[in-house]
């Protein structure tokens, strides 16, 4: 509901709505420059449009609008003012001009200028026009006083807000607004009233009918009197709730569409960049226009390397000439086309393509199917290959049905039972076949294992089978074969012949057992040496002091001979234990063996033929020549005893090169293999397994110590080689002694001097923790005319030296509790630099820089050996002083 418009409202309506026909309208930029003017504005201003476009508003108006900077303050609020247009002929026309700023968001676009001639009596036509405009607005019209207060009846406002007359008077109208909008509305209204400018705002008002908050656009204009003062304010509330909702919906839709478009673009970009398949865009001629990074992954080409090239540059020659290749990018497209494309490394990959033309471009999607084609081809070959593997395997393989019926057996398994074909076993229960029927208890085990395998379990066990070719050990496995759905469909049995491996394991166990025996034997031999040393020393002193014609001399000589025999026995034990001291040299085997030929022949006797077949140019070997001679004599005696009715012994040698893993217990390198063959009775497997054990002998009681082969075994191992024995009953024995080839630094063979040294009396410091050994050695030294100072330990000997005792030579045992002999020598020489020293030891595994330079005495020893060692220590000392 609205009031009847006044005369001024008629004028306002005529100039406050968008320009209609016969309305004077123009547009200005921010500086007031005319941008356009309709014919009514040109008529009112008395100028042509082309003329107006050369002027600014201040050039053709008077009053406030004549100021050039006036428009700067109206950018955000506009105004309505009275002014005069200066016509081209110099006349003036009084007008009312309304300037409205046009904004896009907060950005200024232009000014709209509505102008109307000032008149005091609007025509009846204009009044009707004003009424029509007001009705067309479909808003609520209201008026306020010049101070901005609402006075008098406002039926439209009352209907809009539900406020009573007394409630909206003055500024009571603000109580109808949304609480959040009250203060902003009042502030903006007071600012417009103060500036006498157009009021444009939006706020929310609760609709009385349903209590809903509705959004309204508010527009109010000041009405000026003839004096140019504001007489009243006329405003209109237009419901824009649906308009704003539609705008928000449109903005949301636009944003959503943009987001979806952006997401789609990003998804396409991700797909293009990260797809495993190759994407390609070409023109109608097959020239590449775009390619994704998958080309690098699949074919090695960077996208920029292929762009501009033709698909023919990559096709396999066979495909480019075939119909497939020509149809690859044919117009109309194709599906499932498979071609080979060249990889950057020169190879070709099978690719499958889907091609879709679109206008002048062709879109193609390709994937690498090389693996699939290879898998298909492999699948075709699988059955034949598996059959080939089954039939050519060195392992015994059998396949059985779930009820135990044997379906097939490979040649290896058939050979184990001496069968040429599977006809005799196929169709029989697997556990009743010849592989198991001759082994007690095996049939029941196989039947039980088969039941477990048929239930999906894998059974594995090492079994010993009695087969036509003899007993054989197998690593036997029985496992289920499952179908595509995981169900057991058959059972496969596999047996790996591990007889040789078991034999190797047994040999390793024997070796470990021998090593353990060697450790014990070495310890016992060391203790025997300590016992024999004072015994032999005492007997030797007795021999010197008893007259040769006395009967007691013979008894002492016999005792000495027994002690010497015990000494040899202990040396053999140490040799087996690999703890004897070896004087290794570069030995010419052929010369050494030929030099012993007569000695060996005499030991063998006339009924045995002795042959030596060693070629010239054999390299020297690294071995102790004395110990090797003993070993050779032991082999000869063993061979003689194995040929009671006579026979032949042949010694041969050859150079061999051993690589990693060729021969067990031998490091890679160059060796000489010395073979000692006889034609004797031979040995059984059990005898051969124990042949090198100490004290094991097959010669009977009193015919041997059982240490000969033990000593040879220890000598070979300690020299860096090994002893191999091969023998069968009735076919003789071959003992092969592997000795390492000597390097350039090994000392050439030479016999040590046994001459008596003839030493002057010396002061000797003797250190040994064993009192019997100390007393025995002291007696031997004193018998030579030397003065002996005894020390029961290394620290005790050092105390003597620290107290300035007279000492020309230090003789020390190696193995003493608290301090080893070599350590004692080092610390003694710190006190007495260059002190001559002799080391008493029988262990070859004790090596260091000091021990390598010291003369050694292997217990037990005789006076002559002791005297020679002292002389050697003094000679080394004197030589060092001269240098």
JSON list of C-alpha atoms in Angstrom, two decimals, residues 671-800:
[
{"chain": "A", "resi": 671, "resn": "UNK", "atom": "CA", "xyz": [100.78, -78.42, -5.70]},
{"chain": "A", "resi": 672, "resn": "UNK", "atom": "CA", "xyz": [102.78, -81.54, -6.42]},
{"chain": "A", "resi": 673, "resn": "UNK", "atom": "CA", "xyz": [100.78, -84.74, -6.04]},
{"chain": "A", "resi": 674, "resn": "UNK", "atom": "CA", "xyz": [103.10, -87.60, -4.99]},
{"chain": "A", "resi": 675, "resn": "UNK", "atom": "CA", "xyz": [101.36, -90.94, -5.52]},
{"chain": "A", "resi": 676, "resn": "UNK", "atom": "CA", "xyz": [102.60, -94.06, -3.65]},
{"chain": "A", "resi": 677, "resn": "UNK", "atom": "CA", "xyz": [100.89, -97.14, -5.18]},
{"chain": "A", "resi": 678, "resn": "UNK", "atom": "CA", "xyz": [101.12, -100.73, -4.02]},
{"chain": "A", "resi": 679, "resn": "UNK", "atom": "CA", "xyz": [99.54, -103.98, -5.17]},
{"chain": "A", "resi": 680, "resn": "UNK", "atom": "CA", "xyz": [98.81, -105.22, -1.68]},
{"chain": "A", "resi": 681, "resn": "UNK", "atom": "CA", "xyz": [95.75, -106.66, 0.00]},
{"chain": "A", "resi": 682, "resn": "UNK", "atom": "CA", "xyz": [94.01, -103.27, 0.25]},
{"chain": "A", "resi": 683, "resn": "UNK", "atom": "CA", "xyz": [91.59, -102.04, 2.90]},
{"chain": "A", "resi": 684, "resn": "UNK", "atom": "CA", "xyz": [87.87, -102.19, 3.50]},
{"chain": "A", "resi": 685, "resn": "UNK", "atom": "CA", "xyz": [85.76, -99.01, 3.78]},
{"chain": "A", "resi": 686, "resn": "UNK", "atom": "CA", "xyz": [85.72, -99.21, 7.55]},
{"chain": "A", "resi": 687, "resn": "UNK", "atom": "CA", "xyz": [89.48, -99.70, 7.71]},
{"chain": "A", "resi": 688, "resn": "UNK", "atom": "CA", "xyz": [90.03, -96.82, 5.29]},
{"chain": "A", "resi": 689, "resn": "UNK", "atom": "CA", "xyz": [87.83, -94.54, 7.41]},
{"chain": "A", "resi": 690, "resn": "UNK", "atom": "CA", "xyz": [90.08, -95.10, 10.47]},
{"chain": "A", "resi": 691, "resn": "UNK", "atom": "CA", "xyz": [93.45, -95.47, 8.76]},
{"chain": "A", "resi": 692, "resn": "UNK", "atom": "CA", "xyz": [94.92, -92.17, 9.94]},
{"chain": "A", "resi": 693, "resn": "UNK", "atom": "CA", "xyz": [93.68, -92.44, 13.51]},
{"chain": "A", "resi": 694, "resn": "UNK", "atom": "CA", "xyz": [96.58, -92.69, 15.99]},
{"chain": "A", "resi": 695, "resn": "UNK", "atom": "CA", "xyz": [97.34, -96.19, 17.29]},
{"chain": "A", "resi": 696, "resn": "UNK", "atom": "CA", "xyz": [94.96, -97.79, 14.76]},
{"chain": "A", "resi": 697, "resn": "UNK", "atom": "CA", "xyz": [96.66, -100.72, 13.01]},
{"chain": "A", "resi": 698, "resn": "UNK", "atom": "CA", "xyz": [95.63, -103.81, 11.06]},
{"chain": "A", "resi": 699, "resn": "UNK", "atom": "CA", "xyz": [99.04, -105.52, 11.34]},
{"chain": "A", "resi": 700, "resn": "UNK", "atom": "CA", "xyz": [98.37, -107.35, 14.55]},
{"chain": "A", "resi": 701, "resn": "UNK", "atom": "CA", "xyz": [99.86, -107.08, 18.03]},
{"chain": "A", "resi": 702, "resn": "UNK", "atom": "CA", "xyz": [103.54, -106.17, 18.10]},
{"chain": "A", "resi": 703, "resn": "UNK", "atom": "CA", "xyz": [103.80, -105.44, 14.40]},
{"chain": "A", "resi": 704, "resn": "UNK", "atom": "CA", "xyz": [103.34, -101.65, 14.48]},
{"chain": "A", "resi": 705, "resn": "UNK", "atom": "CA", "xyz": [102.50, -98.63, 16.59]},
{"chain": "A", "resi": 706, "resn": "UNK", "atom": "CA", "xyz": [99.63, -97.41, 14.42]},
{"chain": "A", "resi": 707, "resn": "UNK", "atom": "CA", "xyz": [101.24, -93.98, 14.14]},
{"chain": "A", "resi": 708, "resn": "UNK", "atom": "CA", "xyz": [102.80, -94.16, 10.68]},
{"chain": "A", "resi": 709, "resn": "UNK", "atom": "CA", "xyz": [99.87, -92.87, 8.62]},
{"chain": "A", "resi": 710, "resn": "UNK", "atom": "CA", "xyz": [98.90, -90.55, 11.50]},
{"chain": "A", "resi": 711, "resn": "UNK", "atom": "CA", "xyz": [102.32, -88.90, 11.29]},
{"chain": "A", "resi": 712, "resn": "UNK", "atom": "CA", "xyz": [102.10, -88.60, 7.49]},
{"chain": "A", "resi": 713, "resn": "UNK", "atom": "CA", "xyz": [98.60, -87.13, 7.74]},
{"chain": "A", "resi": 714, "resn": "UNK", "atom": "CA", "xyz": [99.82, -84.53, 10.27]},
{"chain": "A", "resi": 715, "resn": "UNK", "atom": "CA", "xyz": [102.95, -83.71, 8.24]},
{"chain": "A", "resi": 716, "resn": "UNK", "atom": "CA", "xyz": [100.91, -83.12, 5.07]},
{"chain": "A", "resi": 717, "resn": "UNK", "atom": "CA", "xyz": [98.33, -80.94, 6.83]},
{"chain": "A", "resi": 718, "resn": "UNK", "atom": "CA", "xyz": [100.98, -78.93, 8.73]},
{"chain": "A", "resi": 719, "resn": "UNK", "atom": "CA", "xyz": [102.87, -78.37, 5.46]},
{"chain": "A", "resi": 720, "resn": "UNK", "atom": "CA", "xyz": [99.77, -76.93, 3.80]},
{"chain": "A", "resi": 721, "resn": "UNK", "atom": "CA", "xyz": [98.74, -80.04, 1.89]},
{"chain": "A", "resi": 722, "resn": "UNK", "atom": "CA", "xyz": [96.82, -83.23, 2.62]},
{"chain": "A", "resi": 723, "resn": "UNK", "atom": "CA", "xyz": [96.95, -87.02, 2.48]},
{"chain": "A", "resi": 724, "resn": "UNK", "atom": "CA", "xyz": [94.44, -88.90, 0.30]},
{"chain": "A", "resi": 725, "resn": "UNK", "atom": "CA", "xyz": [93.99, -92.66, 0.62]},
{"chain": "A", "resi": 726, "resn": "UNK", "atom": "CA", "xyz": [92.25, -94.85, -1.94]},
{"chain": "A", "resi": 727, "resn": "UNK", "atom": "CA", "xyz": [91.91, -98.59, -1.44]},
{"chain": "A", "resi": 728, "resn": "UNK", "atom": "CA", "xyz": [89.74, -101.62, -2.07]},
{"chain": "A", "resi": 729, "resn": "UNK", "atom": "CA", "xyz": [90.17, -105.12, -0.77]},
{"chain": "A", "resi": 730, "resn": "UNK", "atom": "CA", "xyz": [92.38, -107.13, -3.14]},
{"chain": "A", "resi": 731, "resn": "UNK", "atom": "CA", "xyz": [93.19, -104.11, -5.34]},
{"chain": "A", "resi": 732, "resn": "UNK", "atom": "CA", "xyz": [95.94, -102.44, -3.37]},
{"chain": "A", "resi": 733, "resn": "UNK", "atom": "CA", "xyz": [96.27, -98.95, -1.91]},
{"chain": "A", "resi": 734, "resn": "UNK", "atom": "CA", "xyz": [97.23, -95.57, -3.35]},
{"chain": "A", "resi": 735, "resn": "UNK", "atom": "CA", "xyz": [98.44, -92.91, -0.91]},
{"chain": "A", "resi": 736, "resn": "UNK", "atom": "CA", "xyz": [98.59, -89.46, -2.53]},
{"chain": "A", "resi": 737, "resn": "UNK", "atom": "CA", "xyz": [100.57, -86.83, -0.69]},
{"chain": "A", "resi": 738, "resn": "UNK", "atom": "CA", "xyz": [99.66, -83.28, -1.80]},
{"chain": "A", "resi": 739, "resn": "UNK", "atom": "CA", "xyz": [102.48, -80.82, -1.07]},
{"chain": "A", "resi": 740, "resn": "UNK", "atom": "CA", "xyz": [102.45, -77.09, -1.92]},
{"chain": "A", "resi": 741, "resn": "UNK", "atom": "CA", "xyz": [104.92, -75.78, -4.47]},
{"chain": "A", "resi": 742, "resn": "UNK", "atom": "CA", "xyz": [107.68, -73.74, -2.81]},
{"chain": "A", "resi": 743, "resn": "UNK", "atom": "CA", "xyz": [107.78, -70.01, -3.45]},
{"chain": "A", "resi": 744, "resn": "UNK", "atom": "CA", "xyz": [110.92, -68.03, -4.20]},
{"chain": "A", "resi": 745, "resn": "UNK", "atom": "CA", "xyz": [111.46, -67.07, -0.54]},
{"chain": "A", "resi": 746, "resn": "UNK", "atom": "CA", "xyz": [111.58, -70.65, 0.78]},
{"chain": "A", "resi": 747, "resn": "UNK", "atom": "CA", "xyz": [115.09, -71.71, 1.83]},
{"chain": "A", "resi": 748, "resn": "UNK", "atom": "CA", "xyz": [116.68, -74.33, -0.36]},
{"chain": "A", "resi": 749, "resn": "UNK", "atom": "CA", "xyz": [117.28, -77.77, 1.11]},
{"chain": "A", "resi": 750, "resn": "UNK", "atom": "CA", "xyz": [120.48, -78.21, 3.08]},
{"chain": "A", "resi": 751, "resn": "UNK", "atom": "CA", "xyz": [121.61, -80.58, 5.81]},
{"chain": "A", "resi": 752, "resn": "UNK", "atom": "CA", "xyz": [122.19, -79.06, 9.26]},
{"chain": "A", "resi": 753, "resn": "UNK", "atom": "CA", "xyz": [125.64, -79.39, 10.82]},
{"chain": "A", "resi": 754, "resn": "UNK", "atom": "CA", "xyz": [125.92, -81.89, 13.70]},
{"chain": "A", "resi": 755, "resn": "UNK", "atom": "CA", "xyz": [129.43, -80.97, 14.79]},
{"chain": "A", "resi": 756, "resn": "UNK", "atom": "CA", "xyz": [130.14, -80.26, 18.44]},
{"chain": "A", "resi": 757, "resn": "UNK", "atom": "CA", "xyz": [130.30, -76.54, 19.18]},
{"chain": "A", "resi": 758, "resn": "UNK", "atom": "CA", "xyz": [133.07, -76.53, 21.86]},
{"chain": "A", "resi": 759, "resn": "UNK", "atom": "CA", "xyz": [131.84, -73.61, 23.95]},
{"chain": "A", "resi": 760, "resn": "UNK", "atom": "CA", "xyz": [133.72, -71.77, 26.66]},
{"chain": "A", "resi": 761, "resn": "UNK", "atom": "CA", "xyz": [132.09, -71.79, 30.13]},
{"chain": "A", "resi": 762, "resn": "UNK", "atom": "CA", "xyz": [129.08, -69.46, 30.27]},
{"chain": "A", "resi": 763, "resn": "UNK", "atom": "CA", "xyz": [126.65, -68.04, 32.81]},
{"chain": "A", "resi": 764, "resn": "UNK", "atom": "CA", "xyz": [123.22, -69.31, 31.74]},
{"chain": "A", "resi": 765, "resn": "UNK", "atom": "CA", "xyz": [119.83, -68.20, 33.07]},
{"chain": "A", "resi": 766, "resn": "UNK", "atom": "CA", "xyz": [117.42, -71.18, 32.82]},
{"chain": "A", "resi": 767, "resn": "UNK", "atom": "CA", "xyz": [113.63, -70.56, 33.10]},
{"chain": "A", "resi": 768, "resn": "UNK", "atom": "CA", "xyz": [111.13, -73.46, 33.25]},
{"chain": "A", "resi": 769, "resn": "UNK", "atom": "CA", "xyz": [108.10, -73.98, 35.46]},
{"chain": "A", "resi": 770, "resn": "UNK", "atom": "CA", "xyz": [108.74, -77.76, 35.63]},
{"chain": "A", "resi": 771, "resn": "UNK", "atom": "CA", "xyz": [111.27, -78.50, 38.39]},
{"chain": "A", "resi": 772, "resn": "UNK", "atom": "CA", "xyz": [112.29, -81.88, 36.93]},
{"chain": "A", "resi": 773, "resn": "UNK", "atom": "CA", "xyz": [113.02, -80.28, 33.56]},
{"chain": "A", "resi": 774, "resn": "UNK", "atom": "CA", "xyz": [114.94, -77.45, 35.23]},
{"chain": "A", "resi": 775, "resn": "UNK", "atom": "CA", "xyz": [117.08, -79.82, 37.28]},
{"chain": "A", "resi": 776, "resn": "UNK", "atom": "CA", "xyz": [117.75, -82.14, 34.32]},
{"chain": "A", "resi": 777, "resn": "UNK", "atom": "CA", "xyz": [118.74, -79.34, 31.94]},
{"chain": "A", "resi": 778, "resn": "UNK", "atom": "CA", "xyz": [120.84, -77.68, 34.69]},
{"chain": "A", "resi": 779, "resn": "UNK", "atom": "CA", "xyz": [122.74, -80.92, 35.18]},
{"chain": "A", "resi": 780, "resn": "UNK", "atom": "CA", "xyz": [123.38, -81.15, 31.43]},
{"chain": "A", "resi": 781, "resn": "UNK", "atom": "CA", "xyz": [124.60, -77.54, 31.31]},
{"chain": "A", "resi": 782, "resn": "UNK", "atom": "CA", "xyz": [126.79, -77.91, 34.37]},
{"chain": "A", "resi": 783, "resn": "UNK", "atom": "CA", "xyz": [128.21, -81.08, 32.82]},
{"chain": "A", "resi": 784, "resn": "UNK", "atom": "CA", "xyz": [129.35, -78.89, 29.91]},
{"chain": "A", "resi": 785, "resn": "UNK", "atom": "CA", "xyz": [131.12, -76.58, 32.37]},
{"chain": "A", "resi": 786, "resn": "UNK", "atom": "CA", "xyz": [128.51, -73.79, 32.47]},
{"chain": "A", "resi": 787, "resn": "UNK", "atom": "CA", "xyz": [127.15, -71.92, 35.48]},
{"chain": "A", "resi": 788, "resn": "UNK", "atom": "CA", "xyz": [123.35, -72.16, 35.76]},
{"chain": "A", "resi": 789, "resn": "UNK", "atom": "CA", "xyz": [120.93, -69.74, 37.45]},
{"chain": "A", "resi": 790, "resn": "UNK", "atom": "CA", "xyz": [117.48, -71.35, 37.73]},
{"chain": "A", "resi": 791, "resn": "UNK", "atom": "CA", "xyz": [114.17, -69.46, 37.51]},
{"chain": "A", "resi": 792, "resn": "UNK", "atom": "CA", "xyz": [110.80, -71.14, 38.03]},
{"chain": "A", "resi": 793, "resn": "UNK", "atom": "CA", "xyz": [108.86, -68.54, 35.97]},
{"chain": "A", "resi": 794, "resn": "UNK", "atom": "CA", "xyz": [109.21, -65.62, 33.62]},
{"chain": "A", "resi": 795, "resn": "UNK", "atom": "CA", "xyz": [108.81, -62.95, 36.31]},
{"chain": "A", "resi": 796, "resn": "UNK", "atom": "CA", "xyz": [111.44, -64.74, 38.46]},
{"chain": "A", "resi": 797, "resn": "UNK", "atom": "CA", "xyz": [113.91, -64.68, 35.55]},
{"chain": "A", "resi": 798, "resn": "UNK", "atom": "CA", "xyz": [113.26, -60.96, 35.03]},
{"chain": "A", "resi": 799, "resn": "UNK", "atom": "CA", "xyz": [113.96, -60.34, 38.73]},
{"chain": "A", "resi": 800, "resn": "UNK", "atom": "CA", "xyz": [117.39, -62.02, 38.35]}
]
